Each structure stands twice: as structure tokens, then as C-alpha cells.
C-alpha positions as semicolon CSV with decimal commas, in nm:
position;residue;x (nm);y (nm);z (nm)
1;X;0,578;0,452;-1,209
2;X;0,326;0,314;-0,955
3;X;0,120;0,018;-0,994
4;X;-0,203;0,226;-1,014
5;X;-0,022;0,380;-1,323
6;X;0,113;-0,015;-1,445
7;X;-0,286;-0,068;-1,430
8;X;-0,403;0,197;-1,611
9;X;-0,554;0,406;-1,359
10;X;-0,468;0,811;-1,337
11;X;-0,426;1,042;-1,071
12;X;-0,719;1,051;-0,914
13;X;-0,811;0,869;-0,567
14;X;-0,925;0,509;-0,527
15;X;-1,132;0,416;-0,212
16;X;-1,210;0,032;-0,110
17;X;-1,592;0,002;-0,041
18;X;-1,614;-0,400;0,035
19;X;-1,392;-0,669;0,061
20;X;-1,520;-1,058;-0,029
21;X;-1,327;-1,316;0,138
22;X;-1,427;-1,690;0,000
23;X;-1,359;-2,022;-0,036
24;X;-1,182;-2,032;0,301
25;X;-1,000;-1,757;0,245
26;X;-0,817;-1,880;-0,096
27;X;-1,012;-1,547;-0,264
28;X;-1,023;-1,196;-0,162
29;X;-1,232;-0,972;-0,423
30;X;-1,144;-0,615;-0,316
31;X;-1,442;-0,367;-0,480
32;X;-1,348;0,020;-0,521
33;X;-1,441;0,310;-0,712
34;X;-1,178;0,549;-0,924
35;X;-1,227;0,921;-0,862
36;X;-1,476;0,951;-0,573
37;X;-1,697;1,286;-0,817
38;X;-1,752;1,011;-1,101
39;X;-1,757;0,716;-0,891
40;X;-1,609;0,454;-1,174
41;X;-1,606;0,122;-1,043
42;X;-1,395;-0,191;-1,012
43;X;-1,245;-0,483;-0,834
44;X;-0,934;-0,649;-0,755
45;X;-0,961;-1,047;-0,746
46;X;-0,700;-1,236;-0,630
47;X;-0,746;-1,589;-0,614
48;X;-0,516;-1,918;-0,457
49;X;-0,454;-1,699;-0,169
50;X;-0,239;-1,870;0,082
51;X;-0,215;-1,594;0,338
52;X;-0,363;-1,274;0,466
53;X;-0,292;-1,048;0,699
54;X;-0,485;-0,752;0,812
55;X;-0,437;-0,483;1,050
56;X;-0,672;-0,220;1,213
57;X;-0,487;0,107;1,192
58;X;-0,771;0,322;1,286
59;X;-1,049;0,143;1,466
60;X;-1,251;0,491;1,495
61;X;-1,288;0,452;1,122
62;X;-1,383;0,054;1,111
63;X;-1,767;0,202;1,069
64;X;-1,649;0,443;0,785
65;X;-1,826;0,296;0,437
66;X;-1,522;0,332;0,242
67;X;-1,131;0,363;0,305
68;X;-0,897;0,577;0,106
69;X;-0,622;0,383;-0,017
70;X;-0,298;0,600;0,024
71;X;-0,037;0,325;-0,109
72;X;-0,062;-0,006;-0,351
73;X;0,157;-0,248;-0,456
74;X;0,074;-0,574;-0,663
75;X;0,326;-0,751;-0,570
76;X;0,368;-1,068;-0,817
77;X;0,180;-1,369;-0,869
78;X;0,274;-1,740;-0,794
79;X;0,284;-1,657;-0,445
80;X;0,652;-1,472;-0,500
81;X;0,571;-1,150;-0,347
82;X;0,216;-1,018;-0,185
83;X;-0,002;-0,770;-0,261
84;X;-0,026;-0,447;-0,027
85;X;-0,297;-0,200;0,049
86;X;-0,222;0,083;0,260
87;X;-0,581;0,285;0,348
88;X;-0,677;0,567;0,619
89;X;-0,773;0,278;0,811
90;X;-0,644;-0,063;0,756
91;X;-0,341;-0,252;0,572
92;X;-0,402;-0,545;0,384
93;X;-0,152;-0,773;0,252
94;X;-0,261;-1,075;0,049
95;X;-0,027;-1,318;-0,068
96;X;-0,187;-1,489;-0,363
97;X;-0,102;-1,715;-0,693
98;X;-0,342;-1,548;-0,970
99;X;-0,478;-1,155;-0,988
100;X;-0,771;-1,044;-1,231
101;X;-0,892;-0,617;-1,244
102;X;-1,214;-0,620;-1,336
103;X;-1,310;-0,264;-1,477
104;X;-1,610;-0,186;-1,766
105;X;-1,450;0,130;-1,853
């Protein structure tokens, strides 16, 4: 089972359409949207960050207004093992101490 699946989420895609970074970096609040026809929204939080790394896989995409994500893994909390987005155009890893999914449906 995948961590989409752990969260709740079905088969359909997910695509990232912003990404917050605050408070120095020590929060990243990742908004997306479930199933691109319905457009459901939500957002990943993650908060006591203590590192993140990011890397431009496909700079002829950096003025795309979302990115697909192809591959997602929480990791776990307390800073034990990061977080990882895989998209059509970036990878994001976040290596934080508390996550929150916000989601009003």
C-alpha cells in the first residue's frame, strides 16, 4: 500500500499547485488538488522542518501552474526519515518533526 492509500486518497492523480515556505524555512505547506476533473483540494503541512532540498528536474516546466506528482512518501515524523515528492518537474524532500493533511472532504 502507498502512502496516498495510508492517507486516504484513491487512484486518481494529485498535482501540487503552490508551495508556502515560512518561518525561515521551519514550514513548508504544500497545496494540491485530488483528481484534476473534480478538482478536490488539500494541503500537506509539515512543520519543525530542519532541512529541504529541492531539485529542478525539468526547468522547461518551472512556468507550468501545477506539477503532477508521480511518487510520495511520508516518511516519519521527529525528523527520523523525510518526506519525498517526486513531480514531472521537481523533487522535494523535506525533513520535518510534525505533519498535518488538511482536506474538507
Amino acid at each position: 500500500m502507498d502512502d496516498f492509500s495510508l492517507l486516504g486518497f484513491g487512484d486518481f492523480t494529485s498535482l501540487i499547485t503552490k508551495i508556502d515556505i515560512n518561518f525561515w524555512g521551519t514550514q513548508v505547506a504544500i497545496n494540491c488538488v485530488y483528481d484534476p476533473d473534480v478538482q478536490l483540494p488539500y494541503q500537506f503541512v509539515f512543520s519543525k522542518c530542519r532541512k529541504i532540498e529541492w531539485t529542478l528536474l525539468f526547468p522547461e516546466g518551472a512556468n507550468d501552474i501545477e506539477a503532477d506528482i508521480i511518487d510520495f512518501q511520508l516518511g516519519k515524523k521527529s525528523h527520523k526519515q523525510p518526506a519525498f515528492f517526486h513531480t514531472d518537474i521537481f523533487d522535494l524532500i523535506i525533513l520535518y518533526g510534525s505533519f498535518e493533511l488538511k482536506k474538507n472532504w
